Amino acid sequence: MTTEHAIEAAAHHGDPANATEYIKHHLTHLHDAGNTINLDTFWVSALLGALFLGVFMLAARRATPGVPGKLQNFVEMILELVNDTVNSAFHAKSRVIAPLALTIFVWVWLLNAMDFLPVDLLPKLLTYFGVYNLRVVPTADVNHTFAMSISVLIYIIGFSIAAKGVGGWTKELFTAPFHAHGFMAIVLAPVNFVFQLIELVAKPISLALRLFGNMYAGELIFILIALLPWWAQWALGGPWAIFHILIVTLQAFVFMVLTVVYLSLAVEKH
């Protein structure tokens, strides 16, 4: 153990010295040895992704045409919500869009829902295993939300090329949104290209920052509530947790809907 790790371990075996240290501790990621990867974000996301796949695979294997069980009812309710959203927003034919929307909604909801765990529960448990920093809400990490939004951007470009071809997509970059003919088409081509780039870049930025901002704020509020006396925690923590259920679900739904809408726009011609 290095001197830095030894000091950190000694500091976190006891209570933080003050509220500032407490907040700083809970907003510090668990990094790899090179300090380049947020290991807590990676492993929590991976485990929740595996949980999502496992539960839905189990529901698929146990599905019956007769009286459905509770798990089947729950999964079918989610599937119906996703299908209704896709059918109302995406009018082209695609075998990818519905599974993608389902994955986004459930996975992002699970990531957001980690905020419901008591602030000190997992960080305190892991101190017994030599882990002194842990953030359990992956969507409160801007690196994670940008990774997801960039993946959506790749899908947008891929759907555009699949629907219009490389030539059609490239042509659209220079001919929309301002259509013209002859010499004016040449003059407006750079303007159109700049506007198209702005539109492409704005989509992942808005997706990432909207989700990150809401979940980071929620995480910070739970940390601040944990600093209050026990009676204030009970008085404020419960109502905020109930309200936060709406935020967690709404943010997952908005991320899914915007993804579907962006992909729908990608396959349509101007």
Coordinates of C-alpha atoms in Angstrom, one line a residue:
M1 CA 0.0 0.0 0.0
T2 CA 1.4 3.4 -1.0
T3 CA 1.6 6.3 1.4
E4 CA -1.2 8.0 -0.4
H5 CA -3.4 5.0 0.0
A6 CA -2.5 4.5 3.6
I7 CA -3.4 8.1 4.4
E8 CA -6.7 7.7 2.5
A9 CA -7.5 4.5 4.3
A10 CA -6.8 6.0 7.7
A11 CA -9.0 9.0 6.9
H12 CA -11.9 6.9 5.7
H13 CA -11.9 4.3 8.5
G14 CA -13.4 7.0 10.7
D15 CA -16.0 9.7 10.1
P16 CA -15.1 12.5 7.8
A17 CA -13.7 15.5 9.6
N18 CA -16.5 17.8 8.5
A19 CA -19.4 18.2 6.0
T20 CA -17.2 19.3 3.2
E21 CA -15.0 16.2 3.6
Y22 CA -18.1 14.0 3.7
I23 CA -19.5 15.4 0.5
K24 CA -16.1 15.3 -1.2
H25 CA -15.7 11.6 -0.2
H26 CA -19.0 10.6 -1.6
L27 CA -18.4 12.4 -4.9
T28 CA -15.0 10.8 -5.4
H29 CA -14.8 7.9 -7.9
L30 CA -13.0 4.6 -7.5
H31 CA -10.2 4.8 -10.1
D32 CA -7.9 2.2 -11.6
A33 CA -4.2 2.3 -11.0
G34 CA -3.6 4.7 -13.8
N35 CA -6.4 7.0 -12.6
T36 CA -8.0 6.9 -16.1
I37 CA -11.1 4.7 -15.6
N38 CA -13.9 5.1 -13.1
L39 CA -14.1 1.5 -11.9
D40 CA -17.3 2.0 -9.9
T41 CA -19.2 3.3 -12.9
F42 CA -17.9 0.5 -15.1
W43 CA -18.7 -2.4 -12.7
V44 CA -22.0 -1.1 -11.4
S45 CA -23.1 -0.6 -15.0
A46 CA -21.9 -4.0 -16.1
L47 CA -23.6 -5.8 -13.1
L48 CA -26.9 -4.0 -13.7
G49 CA -26.7 -4.8 -17.4
A50 CA -26.2 -8.5 -16.5
L51 CA -29.2 -8.2 -14.1
F52 CA -31.4 -6.8 -16.8
L53 CA -30.5 -9.5 -19.3
G54 CA -30.9 -12.2 -16.7
V55 CA -34.3 -11.1 -15.5
F56 CA -35.7 -10.7 -19.1
M57 CA -34.2 -14.0 -20.2
L58 CA -35.8 -15.7 -17.2
A59 CA -39.1 -14.1 -18.0
A60 CA -38.9 -15.2 -21.7
R61 CA -38.2 -18.8 -20.7
R62 CA -41.0 -18.9 -18.2
A63 CA -43.5 -17.2 -20.5
T64 CA -46.8 -19.1 -21.0
P65 CA -49.8 -18.5 -23.2
G66 CA -52.1 -19.2 -20.3
V67 CA -52.3 -17.3 -17.1
P68 CA -49.1 -15.2 -16.8
G69 CA -47.1 -15.0 -13.6
K70 CA -46.1 -11.8 -11.8
L71 CA -42.8 -11.6 -13.6
Q72 CA -44.3 -12.1 -17.0
N73 CA -47.0 -9.5 -16.3
F74 CA -44.3 -7.0 -15.2
V75 CA -42.1 -7.6 -18.3
E76 CA -45.1 -7.5 -20.7
M77 CA -46.1 -4.1 -19.1
I78 CA -42.7 -2.7 -19.9
L79 CA -42.7 -4.2 -23.4
E80 CA -46.1 -2.7 -24.1
L81 CA -44.9 0.8 -23.0
V82 CA -41.8 0.5 -25.2
N83 CA -43.8 -0.8 -28.2
D84 CA -46.3 2.0 -27.9
T85 CA -43.5 4.6 -27.8
V86 CA -41.7 3.1 -30.8
N87 CA -44.9 2.7 -32.9
S88 CA -46.0 6.3 -32.2
A89 CA -42.6 7.9 -33.0
F90 CA -40.8 5.5 -35.5
H91 CA -42.7 4.9 -38.7
A92 CA -40.0 3.1 -40.7
K93 CA -39.4 -0.7 -40.5
S94 CA -36.5 -1.8 -38.3
R95 CA -35.8 -5.0 -36.3
V96 CA -33.3 -3.0 -34.1
I97 CA -35.3 0.0 -32.8
A98 CA -37.6 -1.8 -30.4
P99 CA -34.9 -3.9 -28.6
L100 CA -32.7 -0.8 -28.5
A101 CA -35.4 1.3 -26.9
L102 CA -36.2 -1.5 -24.4
T103 CA -32.5 -1.8 -23.5
I104 CA -32.1 1.9 -23.0
F105 CA -35.2 2.3 -20.9
V106 CA -34.7 -0.6 -18.5
W107 CA -30.9 -0.2 -18.2
V108 CA -31.0 3.6 -17.6
W109 CA -33.8 3.1 -15.1
L110 CA -31.7 0.5 -13.2
L111 CA -28.6 2.8 -13.3
N112 CA -30.7 5.7 -12.0
A113 CA -32.4 3.6 -9.3
M114 CA -29.1 3.0 -7.6
D115 CA -29.7 6.5 -6.1
F116 CA -32.4 4.9 -3.8
L117 CA -29.8 3.0 -1.8
P118 CA -28.8 4.6 1.5
V119 CA -25.8 6.9 0.8
D120 CA -23.4 5.2 3.1
L121 CA -24.5 1.6 2.6
L122 CA -22.3 0.2 -0.1
P123 CA -19.3 2.6 0.5
K124 CA -19.3 1.5 4.1
L125 CA -19.5 -2.2 3.3
L126 CA -16.7 -2.0 0.8
T127 CA -14.3 -0.4 3.3
Y128 CA -14.0 -3.8 4.9
F129 CA -12.6 -5.0 1.6
G130 CA -10.1 -2.1 1.2
V131 CA -12.2 0.0 -1.1
Y132 CA -12.5 3.6 0.3
N133 CA -14.2 5.4 -2.6
L134 CA -17.4 4.4 -4.4
R135 CA -20.1 6.2 -6.3
V136 CA -23.0 3.9 -7.0
V137 CA -25.0 6.0 -9.5
P138 CA -23.4 5.5 -12.9
T139 CA -25.6 8.1 -14.6
A140 CA -24.3 10.7 -12.2
D141 CA -20.9 10.2 -14.0
V142 CA -20.8 12.5 -17.0
N143 CA -18.4 10.1 -18.7
H144 CA -21.0 7.4 -18.7
T145 CA -23.9 9.5 -20.0
F146 CA -21.7 10.8 -22.8
A147 CA -20.6 7.3 -23.7
M148 CA -24.3 6.3 -24.0
S149 CA -25.2 9.4 -26.0
I150 CA -22.2 9.0 -28.4
S151 CA -23.4 5.4 -28.9
V152 CA -26.8 6.9 -29.9
L153 CA -25.0 9.3 -32.3
I154 CA -23.4 6.3 -34.0
Y155 CA -26.8 4.7 -34.4
I156 CA -28.2 7.9 -35.9
I157 CA -25.4 8.0 -38.5
G158 CA -25.8 4.3 -39.1
F159 CA -29.6 4.5 -39.6
S160 CA -29.2 7.5 -41.9
I161 CA -26.7 5.7 -44.1
A162 CA -28.8 2.5 -44.1
A163 CA -31.9 4.4 -45.2
K164 CA -30.3 6.8 -47.7
G165 CA -27.0 5.2 -48.7
V166 CA -23.6 6.8 -48.2
G167 CA -24.2 9.1 -51.2
G168 CA -27.7 10.2 -50.1
W169 CA -26.6 10.9 -46.6
T170 CA -23.6 12.9 -47.8
K171 CA -25.7 14.8 -50.2
E172 CA -28.1 15.7 -47.4
L173 CA -25.3 17.1 -45.3
F174 CA -24.8 19.8 -47.9
T175 CA -28.3 20.3 -49.2
A176 CA -30.4 20.6 -46.1
P177 CA -32.0 22.4 -44.3
F178 CA -31.6 25.2 -46.9
H179 CA -32.5 23.9 -50.4
A180 CA -31.4 25.7 -53.5
H181 CA -30.4 25.0 -57.1
G182 CA -27.6 26.0 -59.3
F183 CA -25.1 28.5 -58.0
M184 CA -27.0 29.1 -54.8
A185 CA -26.7 25.4 -53.9
I186 CA -22.9 25.7 -54.1
V187 CA -23.0 28.9 -52.0
L188 CA -25.3 27.3 -49.3
A189 CA -23.5 24.0 -49.2
P190 CA -21.0 25.1 -46.4
V191 CA -23.8 26.7 -44.4
N192 CA -25.9 23.6 -44.6
F193 CA -22.9 21.4 -43.6
V194 CA -22.3 23.6 -40.5
F195 CA -25.9 23.4 -39.5
Q196 CA -25.9 19.7 -40.0
L197 CA -22.8 19.3 -37.8
I198 CA -24.4 21.5 -35.1
E199 CA -27.5 19.4 -35.2
L200 CA -25.6 16.1 -34.9
V201 CA -23.4 17.4 -32.1
A202 CA -26.3 18.9 -30.2
K203 CA -28.2 15.6 -29.9
P204 CA -25.6 13.6 -27.9
I205 CA -24.8 16.7 -25.8
S206 CA -28.4 17.3 -24.8
L207 CA -29.0 13.6 -24.1
A208 CA -25.9 13.3 -21.9
L209 CA -26.1 16.6 -20.0
R210 CA -29.9 16.2 -19.3
L211 CA -29.5 12.8 -17.7
F212 CA -26.3 13.7 -15.9
G213 CA -27.6 16.9 -14.5
N214 CA -30.7 15.4 -13.1
M215 CA -29.0 12.4 -11.5
Y216 CA -26.0 14.4 -10.2
A217 CA -28.4 16.8 -8.5
G218 CA -30.4 13.9 -7.0
E219 CA -27.3 12.2 -5.7
L220 CA -26.1 15.5 -4.1
I221 CA -29.4 16.1 -2.4
F222 CA -29.3 12.6 -0.9
I223 CA -25.8 13.3 0.4
L224 CA -26.9 16.6 1.9
I225 CA -29.9 14.9 3.5
A226 CA -27.6 12.3 5.0
L227 CA -25.7 15.1 6.8
L228 CA -28.9 16.1 8.7
P229 CA -30.0 14.8 12.1
W230 CA -31.8 11.5 12.1
W231 CA -35.2 13.0 12.5
A232 CA -34.6 15.4 9.7
Q233 CA -33.4 12.5 7.5
W234 CA -36.7 10.7 8.1
A235 CA -38.8 13.9 7.5
L236 CA -37.1 14.9 4.3
G237 CA -35.5 11.7 2.9
G238 CA -38.9 9.8 2.5
P239 CA -40.7 12.5 0.5
W240 CA -37.6 13.2 -1.6
A241 CA -37.2 9.5 -2.3
I242 CA -40.8 9.3 -3.5
F243 CA -40.4 12.3 -5.7
H244 CA -37.2 11.0 -7.0
I245 CA -38.9 7.8 -8.2
L246 CA -40.6 10.1 -10.8
I247 CA -37.3 11.7 -11.7
V248 CA -35.6 8.3 -12.1
T249 CA -38.4 6.9 -14.3
L250 CA -38.9 10.1 -16.3
Q251 CA -35.2 10.5 -17.2
A252 CA -35.0 6.9 -18.4
F253 CA -38.2 7.4 -20.4
V254 CA -37.0 10.7 -21.9
F255 CA -33.6 9.2 -22.9
M256 CA -35.5 6.4 -24.7
V257 CA -38.0 8.6 -26.4
L258 CA -35.5 11.1 -27.7
T259 CA -33.3 8.2 -29.0
V260 CA -36.3 6.8 -30.9
V261 CA -37.2 10.3 -32.2
Y262 CA -33.7 11.0 -33.3
L263 CA -33.5 7.7 -35.1
S264 CA -36.9 8.3 -36.8
L265 CA -35.6 11.7 -38.1
A266 CA -32.4 10.0 -39.3
V267 CA -34.3 7.7 -41.7
E268 CA -36.6 10.4 -43.0
K269 CA -35.7 12.5 -46.0
H270 CA -35.8 16.3 -45.8

